[in-house]
């Protein structure tokens, strides 16, 4: 019985850590918005639970349609963690990765994704906004076609993750 309690405690601790990291990714999304970009943010967490990198969406300021937070984070990790096995790392992001970003995570070797707002909930917020032409293809479907497994957890804290989008897509 003691071992089960320890396992439950470890699971609760991991869930609390995911929640804390997700709130950090949402704060990074708010910083992206303040910088004039779309409100998306991501953090990379190592196997011990420490945040090692952060990235914002930079589509507007970099004039780069591929400047999504997750793709920017994968690029940053590729440049700064050269030779690091990322299979024990988790990419935590304010919104579900689009198909492009899910592919980038897959190719990077990152082993896990945690996300806040689902792509379908984001679509409800943005509507058919031309700056967010949503692909209605969940990241789990993209990753399911790969030859290696990427664990996906989400959506989590959707109400909190949605706040940074308030009035953004209507202007």
PDB file of C-alpha atoms in Angstrom:
ATOM      1  CA  UNK A   1       0.000   0.000   0.000  1.00  0.00           C
ATOM      2  CA  UNK A   2       2.871   2.379   0.747  1.00  0.00           C
ATOM      3  CA  UNK A   3       4.289   1.860  -2.751  1.00  0.00           C
ATOM      4  CA  UNK A   4       0.910   2.735  -4.308  1.00  0.00           C
ATOM      5  CA  UNK A   5       0.765   5.896  -2.226  1.00  0.00           C
ATOM      6  CA  UNK A   6       4.274   6.876  -3.408  1.00  0.00           C
ATOM      7  CA  UNK A   7       3.274   6.243  -7.039  1.00  0.00           C
ATOM      8  CA  UNK A   8       0.141   8.384  -6.595  1.00  0.00           C
ATOM      9  CA  UNK A   9       2.254  11.133  -5.003  1.00  0.00           C
ATOM     10  CA  UNK A  10       4.710  11.016  -7.921  1.00  0.00           C
ATOM     11  CA  UNK A  11       1.822  11.242 -10.414  1.00  0.00           C
ATOM     12  CA  UNK A  12       0.291  14.177  -8.496  1.00  0.00           C
ATOM     13  CA  UNK A  13       3.688  15.912  -8.367  1.00  0.00           C
ATOM     14  CA  UNK A  14       4.180  15.454 -12.131  1.00  0.00           C
ATOM     15  CA  UNK A  15       0.696  16.836 -12.811  1.00  0.00           C
ATOM     16  CA  UNK A  16       1.411  19.848 -10.572  1.00  0.00           C
ATOM     17  CA  UNK A  17       4.680  20.411 -12.426  1.00  0.00           C
ATOM     18  CA  UNK A  18       2.876  20.226 -15.775  1.00  0.00           C
ATOM     19  CA  UNK A  19       0.365  22.789 -14.527  1.00  0.00           C
ATOM     20  CA  UNK A  20       3.129  25.120 -13.335  1.00  0.00           C
ATOM     21  CA  UNK A  21       4.977  24.809 -16.654  1.00  0.00           C
ATOM     22  CA  UNK A  22       1.773  25.339 -18.585  1.00  0.00           C
ATOM     23  CA  UNK A  23       1.137  28.556 -16.674  1.00  0.00           C
ATOM     24  CA  UNK A  24       4.658  29.654 -17.606  1.00  0.00           C
ATOM     25  CA  UNK A  25       3.949  28.906 -21.289  1.00  0.00           C
ATOM     26  CA  UNK A  26       0.768  30.997 -21.032  1.00  0.00           C
ATOM     27  CA  UNK A  27       2.833  33.866 -19.551  1.00  0.00           C
ATOM     28  CA  UNK A  28       5.256  33.545 -22.488  1.00  0.00           C
ATOM     29  CA  UNK A  29       2.217  33.742 -24.799  1.00  0.00           C
ATOM     30  CA  UNK A  30       1.171  36.981 -23.077  1.00  0.00           C
ATOM     31  CA  UNK A  31       4.698  38.350 -23.637  1.00  0.00           C
ATOM     32  CA  UNK A  32       4.430  37.430 -27.328  1.00  0.00           C
ATOM     33  CA  UNK A  33       1.192  39.378 -27.553  1.00  0.00           C
ATOM     34  CA  UNK A  34       2.757  42.360 -25.800  1.00  0.00           C
ATOM     35  CA  UNK A  35       5.626  42.219 -28.329  1.00  0.00           C
ATOM     36  CA  UNK A  36       3.151  42.496 -31.201  1.00  0.00           C
ATOM     37  CA  UNK A  37       2.876  38.831 -32.104  1.00  0.00           C
ATOM     38  CA  UNK A  38       0.177  36.192 -31.938  1.00  0.00           C
ATOM     39  CA  UNK A  39      -0.428  35.041 -28.337  1.00  0.00           C
ATOM     40  CA  UNK A  40       1.364  31.702 -28.257  1.00  0.00           C
ATOM     41  CA  UNK A  41       4.223  30.588 -26.014  1.00  0.00           C
ATOM     42  CA  UNK A  42       6.190  27.433 -25.269  1.00  0.00           C
ATOM     43  CA  UNK A  43       8.767  26.168 -22.780  1.00  0.00           C
ATOM     44  CA  UNK A  44      11.108  23.193 -22.923  1.00  0.00           C
ATOM     45  CA  UNK A  45      11.419  21.155 -19.733  1.00  0.00           C
ATOM     46  CA  UNK A  46      14.194  18.654 -19.094  1.00  0.00           C
ATOM     47  CA  UNK A  47      13.788  15.242 -17.488  1.00  0.00           C
ATOM     48  CA  UNK A  48      14.273  16.659 -13.982  1.00  0.00           C
ATOM     49  CA  UNK A  49      11.455  19.157 -14.461  1.00  0.00           C
ATOM     50  CA  UNK A  50      13.568  22.280 -14.990  1.00  0.00           C
ATOM     51  CA  UNK A  51      12.630  24.792 -17.676  1.00  0.00           C
ATOM     52  CA  UNK A  52      15.657  25.043 -19.962  1.00  0.00           C
ATOM     53  CA  UNK A  53      14.336  27.176 -22.849  1.00  0.00           C
ATOM     54  CA  UNK A  54      11.410  29.435 -23.714  1.00  0.00           C
ATOM     55  CA  UNK A  55      10.123  30.753 -27.030  1.00  0.00           C
ATOM     56  CA  UNK A  56       7.375  33.067 -28.210  1.00  0.00           C
ATOM     57  CA  UNK A  57       5.468  33.253 -31.437  1.00  0.00           C
ATOM     58  CA  UNK A  58       7.311  35.699 -33.764  1.00  0.00           C
ATOM     59  CA  UNK A  59       5.203  35.476 -36.932  1.00  0.00           C
ATOM     60  CA  UNK A  60       4.539  39.225 -37.076  1.00  0.00           C
ATOM     61  CA  UNK A  61       7.814  40.710 -35.853  1.00  0.00           C
ATOM     62  CA  UNK A  62      10.039  38.306 -37.814  1.00  0.00           C
ATOM     63  CA  UNK A  63       7.801  38.370 -40.927  1.00  0.00           C
ATOM     64  CA  UNK A  64       7.973  34.564 -40.904  1.00  0.00           C
ATOM     65  CA  UNK A  65       4.818  32.471 -41.166  1.00  0.00           C
ATOM     66  CA  UNK A  66       6.698  29.537 -39.599  1.00  0.00           C
ATOM     67  CA  UNK A  67       7.581  31.546 -36.478  1.00  0.00           C
ATOM     68  CA  UNK A  68       5.217  29.631 -34.221  1.00  0.00           C
ATOM     69  CA  UNK A  69       6.290  29.333 -30.583  1.00  0.00           C
ATOM     70  CA  UNK A  70       6.824  25.561 -30.766  1.00  0.00           C
ATOM     71  CA  UNK A  71       8.827  25.697 -33.991  1.00  0.00           C
ATOM     72  CA  UNK A  72      10.903  28.573 -32.603  1.00  0.00           C
ATOM     73  CA  UNK A  73      11.555  26.495 -29.483  1.00  0.00           C
ATOM     74  CA  UNK A  74      12.614  23.454 -31.529  1.00  0.00           C
ATOM     75  CA  UNK A  75      14.979  25.654 -33.571  1.00  0.00           C
ATOM     76  CA  UNK A  76      16.433  27.135 -30.382  1.00  0.00           C
ATOM     77  CA  UNK A  77      16.880  23.693 -28.836  1.00  0.00           C
ATOM     78  CA  UNK A  78      18.587  22.430 -31.994  1.00  0.00           C
ATOM     79  CA  UNK A  79      21.089  25.284 -31.834  1.00  0.00           C
ATOM     80  CA  UNK A  80      21.737  25.354 -28.092  1.00  0.00           C
ATOM     81  CA  UNK A  81      21.379  21.724 -26.987  1.00  0.00           C
ATOM     82  CA  UNK A  82      23.504  20.259 -29.780  1.00  0.00           C
ATOM     83  CA  UNK A  83      23.916  16.511 -29.393  1.00  0.00           C
ATOM     84  CA  UNK A  84      21.426  16.291 -26.505  1.00  0.00           C
ATOM     85  CA  UNK A  85      19.002  13.378 -26.516  1.00  0.00           C
ATOM     86  CA  UNK A  86      15.668  15.178 -26.111  1.00  0.00           C
ATOM     87  CA  UNK A  87      13.563  12.054 -25.593  1.00  0.00           C
ATOM     88  CA  UNK A  88      13.187  12.791 -21.853  1.00  0.00           C
ATOM     89  CA  UNK A  89      12.266  16.430 -22.536  1.00  0.00           C
ATOM     90  CA  UNK A  90       8.765  17.894 -22.607  1.00  0.00           C
ATOM     91  CA  UNK A  91       7.574  20.750 -24.786  1.00  0.00           C
ATOM     92  CA  UNK A  92       4.881  22.633 -22.882  1.00  0.00           C
ATOM     93  CA  UNK A  93       2.805  24.999 -24.974  1.00  0.00           C
ATOM     94  CA  UNK A  94      -0.072  27.373 -24.417  1.00  0.00           C
ATOM     95  CA  UNK A  95      -2.073  25.884 -27.328  1.00  0.00           C
ATOM     96  CA  UNK A  96      -2.146  22.554 -29.103  1.00  0.00           C
ATOM     97  CA  UNK A  97       0.648  22.378 -31.688  1.00  0.00           C
ATOM     98  CA  UNK A  98      -0.492  22.731 -35.286  1.00  0.00           C
ATOM     99  CA  UNK A  99       0.518  20.082 -37.825  1.00  0.00           C
ATOM    100  CA  UNK A 100       3.722  21.994 -38.704  1.00  0.00           C
ATOM    101  CA  UNK A 101       4.756  22.333 -35.071  1.00  0.00           C
ATOM    102  CA  UNK A 102       3.873  18.728 -34.234  1.00  0.00           C
ATOM    103  CA  UNK A 103       6.140  17.676 -37.096  1.00  0.00           C
ATOM    104  CA  UNK A 104       8.952  19.878 -35.768  1.00  0.00           C
ATOM    105  CA  UNK A 105       8.587  18.356 -32.292  1.00  0.00           C
ATOM    106  CA  UNK A 106       8.614  14.887 -33.811  1.00  0.00           C
ATOM    107  CA  UNK A 107      11.784  15.518 -35.842  1.00  0.00           C
ATOM    108  CA  UNK A 108      13.530  17.108 -32.841  1.00  0.00           C
ATOM    109  CA  UNK A 109      13.281  13.922 -30.790  1.00  0.00           C
ATOM    110  CA  UNK A 110      11.360  15.581 -27.947  1.00  0.00           C
ATOM    111  CA  UNK A 111       9.476  12.823 -26.139  1.00  0.00           C
ATOM    112  CA  UNK A 112       6.436  14.580 -24.746  1.00  0.00           C
ATOM    113  CA  UNK A 113       4.046  17.464 -25.400  1.00  0.00           C
ATOM    114  CA  UNK A 114       1.784  19.148 -22.850  1.00  0.00           C
ATOM    115  CA  UNK A 115      -0.645  21.757 -24.141  1.00  0.00           C
ATOM    116  CA  UNK A 116      -3.316  24.096 -22.830  1.00  0.00           C
ATOM    117  CA  UNK A 117      -5.925  25.242 -25.333  1.00  0.00           C
ATOM    118  CA  UNK A 118      -7.010  22.685 -27.936  1.00  0.00           C
ATOM    119  CA  UNK A 119      -6.897  23.538 -31.635  1.00  0.00           C
ATOM    120  CA  UNK A 120     -10.689  23.193 -31.818  1.00  0.00           C
ATOM    121  CA  UNK A 121     -11.207  25.592 -28.882  1.00  0.00           C
ATOM    122  CA  UNK A 122      -8.773  28.029 -30.510  1.00  0.00           C
ATOM    123  CA  UNK A 123     -10.821  27.856 -33.707  1.00  0.00           C
ATOM    124  CA  UNK A 124     -13.932  28.750 -31.691  1.00  0.00           C
ATOM    125  CA  UNK A 125     -12.107  31.854 -30.419  1.00  0.00           C
ATOM    126  CA  UNK A 126     -10.529  32.937 -33.706  1.00  0.00           C
ATOM    127  CA  UNK A 127     -13.274  31.981 -36.115  1.00  0.00           C
ATOM    128  CA  UNK A 128     -12.091  32.195 -39.704  1.00  0.00           C
ATOM    129  CA  UNK A 129      -9.521  34.889 -38.889  1.00  0.00           C
ATOM    130  CA  UNK A 130      -7.073  35.209 -41.807  1.00  0.00           C
ATOM    131  CA  UNK A 131      -4.087  35.425 -39.427  1.00  0.00           C
ATOM    132  CA  UNK A 132      -4.942  32.019 -37.969  1.00  0.00           C
ATOM    133  CA  UNK A 133      -5.988  29.657 -40.766  1.00  0.00           C
ATOM    134  CA  UNK A 134      -6.487  26.698 -38.451  1.00  0.00           C
ATOM    135  CA  UNK A 135      -5.776  23.167 -39.616  1.00  0.00           C
ATOM    136  CA  UNK A 136      -8.384  20.975 -37.970  1.00  0.00           C
ATOM    137  CA  UNK A 137      -5.931  18.112 -37.526  1.00  0.00           C
ATOM    138  CA  UNK A 138      -5.088  17.278 -33.889  1.00  0.00           C
ATOM    139  CA  UNK A 139      -1.403  16.896 -33.079  1.00  0.00           C
ATOM    140  CA  UNK A 140      -2.049  13.362 -31.822  1.00  0.00           C
ATOM    141  CA  UNK A 141      -3.028  12.361 -35.375  1.00  0.00           C
ATOM    142  CA  UNK A 142       0.141  13.855 -36.858  1.00  0.00           C
ATOM    143  CA  UNK A 143       2.324  12.140 -34.265  1.00  0.00           C
ATOM    144  CA  UNK A 144       0.494   8.810 -34.527  1.00  0.00           C
ATOM    145  CA  UNK A 145       1.913   8.363 -38.029  1.00  0.00           C
ATOM    146  CA  UNK A 146       5.521   8.528 -36.812  1.00  0.00           C
ATOM    147  CA  UNK A 147       7.882   5.641 -36.242  1.00  0.00           C
ATOM    148  CA  UNK A 148       8.606   6.786 -32.680  1.00  0.00           C
ATOM    149  CA  UNK A 149       6.181   7.561 -29.898  1.00  0.00           C
ATOM    150  CA  UNK A 150       5.588  11.100 -28.634  1.00  0.00           C
ATOM    151  CA  UNK A 151       3.373  11.269 -25.541  1.00  0.00           C
ATOM    152  CA  UNK A 152       0.714  14.003 -25.644  1.00  0.00           C
ATOM    153  CA  UNK A 153      -1.136  15.460 -22.639  1.00  0.00           C
ATOM    154  CA  UNK A 154      -3.850  18.019 -23.135  1.00  0.00           C
ATOM    155  CA  UNK A 155      -5.932  19.987 -23.317  1.00  0.00           C
ATOM    156  CA  UNK A 156      -5.266  21.297 -19.809  1.00  0.00           C
ATOM    157  CA  UNK A 157      -6.215  24.617 -18.182  1.00  0.00           C
ATOM    158  CA  UNK A 158      -8.148  25.636 -21.312  1.00  0.00           C
ATOM    159  CA  UNK A 159      -9.947  28.524 -19.590  1.00  0.00           C
ATOM    160  CA  UNK A 160      -6.642  29.988 -18.393  1.00  0.00           C
ATOM    161  CA  UNK A 161      -4.982  29.427 -21.762  1.00  0.00           C
ATOM    162  CA  UNK A 162      -7.856  31.182 -23.547  1.00  0.00           C
ATOM    163  CA  UNK A 163      -7.532  34.418 -21.551  1.00  0.00           C
ATOM    164  CA  UNK A 164      -4.465  35.653 -23.478  1.00  0.00           C
ATOM    165  CA  UNK A 165      -6.580  35.488 -26.662  1.00  0.00           C
ATOM    166  CA  UNK A 166      -9.325  37.792 -25.294  1.00  0.00           C
ATOM    167  CA  UNK A 167     -10.051  40.485 -27.903  1.00  0.00           C
ATOM    168  CA  UNK A 168      -6.914  39.604 -29.889  1.00  0.00           C
ATOM    169  CA  UNK A 169      -8.598  38.049 -32.921  1.00  0.00           C
ATOM    170  CA  UNK A 170     -11.354  40.671 -33.156  1.00  0.00           C
ATOM    171  CA  UNK A 171      -9.081  43.616 -33.963  1.00  0.00           C
TER     172      UNK A 171
END
